[in-house]
C-alpha atoms as one frame of an Amber mdcrd trajectory, in Angstrom:
protein
  28.258  -7.992   3.107  26.610  -8.957   6.357  23.127  -7.917   7.413  22.942
  -4.805   9.613  19.693  -4.802  11.605  20.157  -1.282  12.967  20.623   0.156
   9.468  17.714  -1.862   8.106  15.392  -0.588  10.836  16.454   3.047  10.595
  16.120   2.903   6.798  12.432   2.016   7.289  11.920   4.941   9.678  12.363
   3.337  13.076  13.710   6.016  15.417  16.605   4.505  17.340  18.181   7.833
  18.290  17.287   7.404  21.949  18.235   3.743  22.231  21.026   2.997  24.673
  24.203   1.236  23.616  22.909  -1.899  25.367  19.635  -1.729  23.415  21.430
  -1.142  20.121  23.662  -4.094  20.898  20.612  -6.351  21.226  18.905  -4.846
  18.174  22.063  -5.517  16.156  21.621  -9.253  16.789  18.185  -9.387  15.135
  17.894 -11.575  12.073  16.575 -10.397   8.708  13.322 -12.251   9.429  12.908
 -10.512  12.799  13.541  -7.103  11.231  11.010  -7.931   8.517   8.395  -8.652
  11.196   9.098  -5.346  12.955   8.890  -3.464   9.652   5.648  -5.223   8.771
   4.084  -4.291  12.111   5.233  -0.678  11.702   3.741  -0.514   8.197   0.427
  -1.953   9.396   0.196   0.440  12.339   1.030   3.436  10.174  -1.476   2.280
   7.551  -4.241   1.986  10.129  -3.440   5.381  11.611  -3.406   6.966   8.161
  -6.698   5.303   7.232  -8.249   6.473  10.486  -7.073  10.057  10.024  -8.190
  10.130   6.382 -11.601   8.819   7.396 -12.235  11.538   9.953 -14.496  14.355
   8.787 -12.965  17.784   9.134 -14.838  20.799  10.402 -17.266  18.727  12.451
 -17.852  19.446  16.128 -19.242  16.654  18.260 -20.843  17.646  21.563
């Protein structure tokens, strides 16, 4: 079975619903290594956002 970059990206939560056919055509040519890099970046960004949100005190007003 051949590698499907679009499926691999959407399985990790990348939203490609608004991608054009031309964009999906290019995305489909990505290698497994390139998809792994994109997934790694997504995971790191989401991890940093989650850590930032979890570190914010709730119920505090800053003037």
